[in-house]
Short mmCIF file of C-alpha atoms in Angstrom, two decimals:
data_model
loop_
_atom_site.label_atom_id
_atom_site.label_comp_id
_atom_site.label_asym_id
_atom_site.label_seq_id
_atom_site.Cartn_x
_atom_site.Cartn_y
_atom_site.Cartn_z
CA MET A 159 -1.92 -18.88 0.55
CA LEU A 160 0.60 -16.26 -0.99
CA LYS A 161 0.23 -12.65 0.14
CA TRP A 162 -0.52 -10.51 -1.97
CA TYR A 163 2.58 -9.01 -1.99
CA LYS A 164 4.41 -11.72 -2.55
CA GLU A 165 3.12 -12.22 -6.17
CA ALA A 166 4.86 -10.64 -8.89
CA GLY A 167 2.27 -8.42 -11.59
CA GLN A 168 2.16 -6.10 -14.61
CA ASN A 169 4.67 -3.49 -14.95
CA ASN A 170 6.09 -3.94 -11.73
CA ASP A 171 9.25 -2.57 -12.38
CA VAL A 172 7.42 0.80 -11.92
CA VAL A 173 4.09 -0.17 -10.53
CA ILE A 174 4.59 -1.91 -7.04
CA SER A 175 0.72 -2.56 -6.38
CA SER A 176 -2.66 -1.25 -7.11
CA ARG A 177 -5.08 -0.59 -4.94
CA VAL A 178 -9.29 0.02 -4.59
CA ARG A 179 -10.65 1.72 -0.92
CA LEU A 180 -14.08 2.68 -1.04
CA ALA A 181 -16.03 4.86 1.89
CA ARG A 182 -19.32 3.38 3.39
CA ASN A 183 -21.49 4.78 6.27
CA LEU A 184 -23.85 3.01 8.24
CA LYS A 185 -27.79 5.68 7.96
CA ASP A 186 -28.53 4.48 11.74
CA TYR A 187 -24.38 6.55 13.44
CA SER A 188 -23.35 9.70 13.17
CA PHE A 189 -19.75 10.22 11.14
CA SER A 190 -16.77 8.56 13.04
CA ALA A 191 -15.89 11.94 14.50
CA LYS A 192 -20.19 12.29 16.01
CA LEU A 193 -19.75 9.61 17.92
CA SER A 194 -19.67 8.88 21.38
CA GLU A 195 -18.00 6.06 22.60
CA LYS A 196 -19.87 3.53 23.29
CA GLN A 197 -21.85 4.66 19.93
CA ALA A 198 -18.51 3.83 18.49
CA SER A 199 -17.94 0.37 20.16
CA GLU A 200 -21.62 -0.69 19.26
CA LEU A 201 -20.75 0.11 15.74
CA VAL A 202 -17.41 -1.66 16.08
CA GLU A 203 -19.34 -5.25 17.29
CA LYS A 204 -22.42 -4.85 14.50
CA VAL A 205 -20.11 -4.59 11.70
CA LYS A 206 -17.48 -7.54 12.81
CA ALA A 207 -20.38 -10.19 13.41
CA ALA A 208 -20.81 -9.89 9.90
CA THR A 209 -17.28 -11.36 9.27
CA PRO A 210 -18.65 -15.24 9.19
CA LEU A 211 -21.84 -14.01 6.19
CA ILE A 212 -18.98 -11.96 4.42
CA GLU A 213 -17.00 -15.18 4.53
CA GLY A 214 -19.51 -16.77 3.37
CA GLN A 215 -20.76 -15.35 0.38
CA ALA A 216 -17.02 -13.95 -0.49
CA SER A 217 -15.71 -17.85 -0.69
CA MET A 218 -13.16 -16.06 1.78
CA LYS A 219 -10.88 -16.65 4.65
CA PHE A 220 -11.37 -13.91 6.42
CA TYR A 221 -10.71 -12.57 10.65
CA SER A 222 -11.69 -9.62 13.02
CA CYS A 223 -10.90 -7.72 15.59
CA SER A 224 -11.16 -5.00 17.87
CA ALA A 225 -8.62 -3.13 16.84
CA ASP A 226 -7.77 -1.35 19.26
CA VAL A 227 -7.26 -3.72 21.57
CA LEU A 228 -3.56 -5.17 19.22
CA GLY A 229 -0.52 -4.45 20.22
CA ASP A 230 1.56 -1.73 19.60
CA THR A 231 4.29 -4.09 17.76
CA GLU A 232 1.54 -5.46 15.66
CA LYS A 233 -0.20 -2.22 14.68
CA THR A 234 2.81 -0.65 13.31
CA ALA A 235 3.66 -4.11 11.68
CA MET A 236 -0.01 -3.93 9.14
CA VAL A 237 0.89 -0.29 8.46
CA GLU A 238 3.77 -1.22 7.07
CA ARG A 239 2.11 -4.39 5.09
CA HIS A 240 -1.07 -1.49 3.87
CA ILE A 241 -3.50 -3.46 6.01
CA ILE A 242 -4.63 -0.48 7.81
CA SER A 243 -4.16 2.93 7.94
CA PRO A 244 -1.86 5.48 10.31
CA LEU A 245 -5.07 6.62 10.98
CA LEU A 246 -7.27 3.97 12.61
CA VAL A 247 -3.74 3.72 14.87
CA ALA A 248 -3.56 6.82 15.93
CA LYS A 249 -7.67 6.60 16.95
CA GLU A 250 -8.56 6.99 20.67
CA GLN A 251 -11.88 5.20 19.92
CA SER A 252 -12.96 1.87 19.33
CA THR A 253 -11.94 0.54 16.03
CA GLY A 254 -11.78 -2.80 14.25
CA LEU A 255 -10.99 -4.42 11.12
CA ILE A 256 -12.19 -7.62 8.98
CA LEU A 257 -9.29 -9.11 7.08
CA SER A 258 -8.50 -11.82 4.11
CA SER A 259 -6.13 -14.55 5.28
CA ASP A 260 -4.21 -13.33 2.14
CA GLU A 261 -4.34 -9.84 3.24
CA SER A 262 -5.40 -8.30 -0.25
CA ILE A 263 -8.86 -7.72 1.77
CA SER A 264 -9.44 -5.74 4.71
CA ILE A 265 -12.07 -3.73 6.04
CA MET A 266 -11.63 -0.85 8.79
CA ILE A 267 -14.20 -0.29 11.03
CA ASN A 268 -14.44 3.70 12.33
CA GLU A 269 -11.59 4.93 10.39
CA GLU A 270 -12.33 8.35 9.17
CA ASP A 271 -15.62 6.76 8.03
CA HIS A 272 -17.86 3.61 9.23
CA ILE A 273 -16.29 1.14 7.13
CA ARG A 274 -13.52 0.87 4.96
CA ILE A 275 -13.34 -2.31 1.99
CA GLN A 276 -9.80 -2.06 0.81
CA SER A 277 -8.72 -3.96 -2.24
CA ILE A 278 -4.96 -4.49 -3.12
CA THR A 279 -2.96 -6.38 -5.39
CA GLY A 280 0.37 -6.90 -6.90
CA GLY A 281 1.01 -4.77 -9.90
CA MET A 282 -0.45 -2.41 -12.06
CA ASN A 283 -4.29 -3.90 -12.48
CA ILE A 284 -6.70 -1.63 -10.50
CA GLU A 285 -9.82 -3.67 -12.47
CA GLU A 286 -8.63 -6.08 -10.84
CA ALA A 287 -8.71 -4.84 -7.33
CA PHE A 288 -12.14 -2.69 -8.52
CA GLN A 289 -13.56 -6.00 -8.49
CA ALA A 290 -12.55 -7.97 -5.11
CA ALA A 291 -13.34 -4.75 -3.49
CA ASN A 292 -16.81 -4.47 -4.92
CA LYS A 293 -17.63 -7.98 -4.68
CA ILE A 294 -17.32 -7.05 -0.69
CA ASP A 295 -19.19 -3.73 -1.03
CA ASP A 296 -22.70 -5.48 -2.71
CA ILE A 297 -22.01 -8.54 0.18
CA THR A 298 -22.26 -5.95 2.80
CA ASN A 299 -24.84 -3.20 1.04
CA GLU A 300 -27.10 -6.29 1.55
CA ILE A 301 -26.71 -6.54 5.46
CA PHE A 302 -25.94 -2.75 6.25
CA ASP A 303 -28.05 0.02 5.71
CA PHE A 304 -25.80 2.54 3.69
CA ALA A 305 -26.16 6.33 3.85
CA PHE A 306 -27.10 7.46 0.63
CA HIS A 307 -28.43 10.07 -1.40
CA GLU A 308 -30.05 10.21 -4.56
CA LYS A 309 -28.01 13.28 -5.58
CA TYR A 310 -25.07 13.33 -4.30
CA GLY A 311 -24.36 9.73 -3.86
CA TYR A 312 -22.80 7.70 -0.71
CA LEU A 313 -22.34 10.34 1.62
CA THR A 314 -18.52 10.40 3.70
CA SER A 315 -16.92 12.31 6.23
CA CYS A 316 -14.75 14.03 3.79
CA PRO A 317 -16.14 15.75 1.43
CA THR A 318 -13.78 15.01 -1.11
CA ASN A 319 -15.25 11.47 -0.89
CA VAL A 320 -18.76 11.77 -1.55
CA GLY A 321 -20.36 10.02 -4.87
CA THR A 322 -18.80 6.75 -5.22
CA GLY A 323 -16.95 6.90 -1.73
CA LEU A 324 -13.88 5.29 -4.28
CA ARG A 325 -10.06 5.90 -4.14
CA ALA A 326 -8.10 4.36 -6.41
CA SER A 327 -4.83 4.31 -6.05
CA TYR A 328 -1.04 3.35 -7.06
CA MET A 329 1.91 2.72 -5.50
CA MET A 330 4.42 3.75 -7.65
CA PHE A 331 8.73 2.51 -6.89
CA LEU A 332 10.11 6.01 -8.64
CA PRO A 333 14.17 5.83 -8.03
CA ALA A 334 15.06 7.56 -11.29
CA LEU A 335 13.03 10.02 -10.90
CA THR A 336 13.85 11.08 -7.68
CA ALA A 337 17.59 11.00 -8.39
CA ALA A 338 16.64 13.50 -11.05
CA GLY A 339 14.93 15.32 -8.47
CA LYS A 340 12.02 15.80 -10.23
CA ILE A 341 9.57 14.61 -8.21
CA ILE A 342 8.62 18.02 -6.61
CA LYS A 343 7.66 19.44 -10.22
CA LEU A 344 5.52 15.61 -11.40
CA ALA A 345 4.00 15.99 -7.85
CA GLU A 346 2.59 19.55 -9.07
CA GLU A 347 1.45 18.51 -12.25
CA LEU A 348 -0.58 16.04 -11.42
CA GLY A 349 -2.44 17.84 -9.01
CA GLN A 350 -3.92 19.97 -11.82
CA TYR A 351 -5.48 16.68 -13.12
CA GLY A 352 -7.02 16.17 -9.18
CA ILE A 353 -4.28 13.03 -8.37
CA ALA A 354 -2.44 13.17 -5.18
CA LEU A 355 0.92 12.16 -5.16
CA ARG A 356 1.81 10.88 -1.32
CA GLY A 357 4.54 8.94 0.74
CA THR A 358 4.76 5.34 0.92
CA TYR A 359 1.78 4.87 4.17
CA GLY A 360 0.07 7.66 2.07
CA GLU A 361 -0.74 11.69 2.70
CA ALA A 362 1.54 13.27 5.45
CA SER A 363 3.84 10.10 4.92
CA LYS A 364 7.08 10.61 3.53
CA SER A 365 8.32 8.48 0.90
CA VAL A 366 10.29 5.37 1.36
CA GLY A 367 12.89 3.83 -0.26
CA SER A 368 11.52 5.71 -3.39
CA LEU A 369 8.19 4.42 -3.46
CA TYR A 370 5.24 6.85 -3.68
CA GLN A 371 1.09 7.12 -3.43
CA ILE A 372 -0.42 8.18 -6.46
CA SER A 373 -4.53 8.53 -6.40
CA ASN A 374 -7.41 10.15 -7.48
CA GLN A 375 -8.44 13.81 -5.23
CA LYS A 376 -12.47 13.12 -5.79
CA THR A 377 -15.27 11.45 -6.70
CA LEU A 378 -18.28 13.18 -6.84
CA GLY A 379 -19.45 13.39 -10.33
CA SER A 380 -17.10 10.74 -11.77
CA THR A 381 -18.31 6.90 -12.50
CA GLU A 382 -15.93 4.79 -10.84
CA LYS A 383 -15.02 3.71 -14.50
CA GLU A 384 -14.02 6.58 -15.28
CA ILE A 385 -11.73 7.75 -12.21
CA MET A 386 -9.88 4.46 -13.35
CA ASP A 387 -9.22 5.37 -16.98
CA SER A 388 -8.23 8.97 -15.94
CA LEU A 389 -6.02 7.24 -13.26
CA ASP A 390 -4.58 4.94 -15.18
CA ARG A 391 -3.74 7.27 -18.02
CA ILE A 392 -2.01 9.24 -15.84
CA VAL A 393 -0.06 6.18 -14.35
CA TRP A 394 1.25 5.56 -17.97
CA GLN A 395 2.71 9.03 -18.50
CA VAL A 396 4.77 8.78 -15.10
CA MET A 397 6.23 4.73 -15.57
CA LYS A 398 6.83 6.05 -19.31
CA GLN A 399 8.99 9.06 -18.34
CA GLU A 400 10.18 6.98 -15.76
CA ARG A 401 11.57 4.80 -18.28
CA ARG A 402 12.83 7.46 -19.66
CA GLN A 403 14.76 8.71 -17.14
CA ARG A 404 16.02 5.00 -16.42
CA GLU A 405 17.94 5.02 -20.18
CA TYR A 406 19.37 7.82 -19.44
CA ILE A 407 21.32 7.09 -17.14
CA LEU A 408 22.11 3.43 -18.67
CA THR A 409 23.12 6.34 -21.22
CA ASN A 410 24.66 8.25 -19.47
CA ASN A 411 25.81 6.92 -16.55
CA TYR A 412 26.69 3.24 -16.98
CA ASP A 413 29.79 2.33 -15.30
CA GLU A 414 29.25 4.76 -12.40
CA PHE A 415 25.74 3.88 -12.46
CA GLU A 416 26.64 -0.78 -12.10
CA ASP A 417 28.93 0.48 -9.93
CA LYS A 418 26.52 1.99 -7.50
CA VAL A 419 24.82 -0.88 -7.48
CA HIS A 420 26.98 -3.55 -6.92
CA ARG A 421 27.87 -1.80 -4.28
CA SER A 422 24.87 -1.45 -2.62
CA TYR A 423 24.41 -5.63 -3.05
CA GLY A 424 27.45 -5.86 -1.72
CA VAL A 425 26.45 -3.36 1.67
CA LEU A 426 23.54 -5.60 2.37
CA LYS A 427 24.94 -9.11 1.68
CA TYR A 428 27.90 -8.01 4.29
CA ALA A 429 26.89 -5.12 6.76
CA LYS A 430 26.39 -6.43 10.73
CA GLN A 431 23.96 -3.38 11.33
CA LEU A 432 21.28 -1.41 8.87
CA SER A 433 18.61 1.13 9.45
CA SER A 434 14.85 0.93 8.98
CA ALA A 435 16.52 3.91 5.93
CA ASP A 436 19.02 2.78 4.66
CA ALA A 437 17.90 -0.70 4.23
CA MET A 438 15.44 0.87 2.07
CA ALA A 439 17.83 3.07 0.14
CA LEU A 440 20.33 0.21 -0.39
CA LEU A 441 17.54 -1.66 -1.46
CA ALA A 442 15.77 0.41 -4.03
CA GLN A 443 19.03 0.90 -5.83
CA LEU A 444 19.30 -2.93 -5.97
CA LYS A 445 15.79 -3.07 -7.38
CA LEU A 446 16.30 -0.42 -9.39
CA GLY A 447 19.88 -2.57 -11.10
CA ILE A 448 17.54 -6.05 -11.21
CA ASP A 449 14.88 -4.44 -13.11
CA MET A 450 18.01 -2.16 -15.24
CA ASN A 451 19.62 -5.68 -16.02
CA LEU A 452 22.66 -4.06 -14.34
CA ILE A 453 23.12 -7.61 -11.17
CA HIS A 454 21.37 -10.81 -12.09
CA LEU A 455 20.48 -13.48 -8.82
CA LYS A 456 20.37 -17.05 -8.74
CA GLU A 457 16.97 -16.69 -8.54
CA ASN A 458 13.84 -14.95 -9.83
CA TYR A 459 13.40 -12.02 -6.19
CA ASN A 460 10.91 -10.02 -5.66
CA VAL A 461 13.11 -7.08 -3.44
CA HIS A 462 9.61 -4.93 -2.69
CA GLU A 463 9.41 -8.45 -0.12
CA LEU A 464 12.46 -7.78 1.41
CA MET A 465 11.29 -4.29 1.59
CA MET A 466 8.30 -4.95 3.77
CA GLU A 467 9.51 -7.94 5.52
CA ILE A 468 12.57 -6.02 7.15
CA GLN A 469 10.19 -2.43 8.53
CA PRO A 470 10.59 -2.38 12.23
CA GLY A 471 6.90 -3.53 12.97
CA ASN A 472 7.23 -6.33 11.24
CA LEU A 473 11.13 -7.03 12.52
CA GLN A 474 9.96 -7.03 15.75
CA CYS A 475 7.14 -9.37 14.96
CA GLN A 476 9.30 -12.19 13.02
CA LEU A 477 11.09 -11.82 16.22
CA ASP A 478 7.94 -11.99 18.91
CA LYS A 479 9.15 -9.31 21.19
CA ASN A 480 10.30 -5.95 21.73
CA VAL A 481 14.25 -4.59 21.01
CA GLY A 482 15.66 -2.02 20.97
CA SER A 483 16.87 -0.33 17.41
CA VAL A 484 20.31 -1.09 17.66
CA GLN A 485 19.26 -4.53 18.54
CA ARG A 486 16.59 -4.68 14.95
CA ASP A 487 19.61 -2.72 12.80
CA LYS A 488 22.02 -6.04 13.83
CA TYR A 489 18.58 -8.29 13.42
CA ARG A 490 18.27 -6.59 10.04
CA ALA A 491 21.19 -7.21 8.06
CA ASP A 492 21.10 -10.43 9.61
CA TYR A 493 18.52 -11.16 8.43
CA ILE A 494 18.82 -9.50 4.72
CA ARG A 495 21.62 -12.05 4.81
CA LYS A 496 20.23 -14.61 5.04
CA LYS A 497 17.09 -13.51 1.98
CA LEU A 498 19.35 -12.45 -0.58
CA PRO A 499 20.50 -14.84 -3.09
CA GLU A 500 23.96 -15.16 -4.30
CA PRO A 501 24.59 -12.89 -8.10
CA VAL A 502 24.92 -15.02 -11.16
#
């Protein structure tokens, strides 16, 4: 089964993926911050035990594990593929994970909340992501008694998630706005509408490869549809700004930018060593060039898939061993050379 990030979606020149996350807590347990280690371990095992029921009703293959016993490299690779959060990795308490075979649905256990259901799809399709997450939520609602208040809705560890417990987000590719130095101003403007612009891996992370997360900040007092509709309106405007800035580049700096794109391809194709940062910058340049028809490859190639595969954790998982940064840089360059199709 294809992983979600291997499938092309709508408007994928700018919108890489759509994600919905639902925060839920079990009524009979304290919030995660107040759990003892014994309670945390019990909670993880209780939720993991529901995997066969979720699998049967969702008609999908799921796997479950105790996330805290995974190796550091495997955890890093899962963060890179947006399966789990950096917070889950950093947590010292018992944690768990239930994951679909295509990695489009994950259930983090005992992260900030007891249960965080995440659904992710390629391209711009937040409704599809919501429907998938909502289906899992309906199934788990039948199994567990969630903390719910008639007036305030679902109760969560963080007050901003109280209500629907829904965080909707888009991963956006914004190289033209980044190059123009407009990201800080954009973040300020989005904040006025209750929308957050964050780095590639969420809160407190930096952007790599011009990838940013844009999401709602509050859930209380709004329905799921209102949250997603509001986010969609904002994302359409951001998409227009990015495309307008790309047109400006073509109009005013066509030859210079075309040369940069082809130089980036040349380095990617022939370099013997590439750091993660350098590779991401070059791949971002190449993806932008492909999207703007400045370079054509013999195959219809998904550059974002390669961006995920060449991250440190995923590279080491492919090698099936931990290696130092110099060896990773050599293997990364070799991997990219073999994967990149020839230009037309």
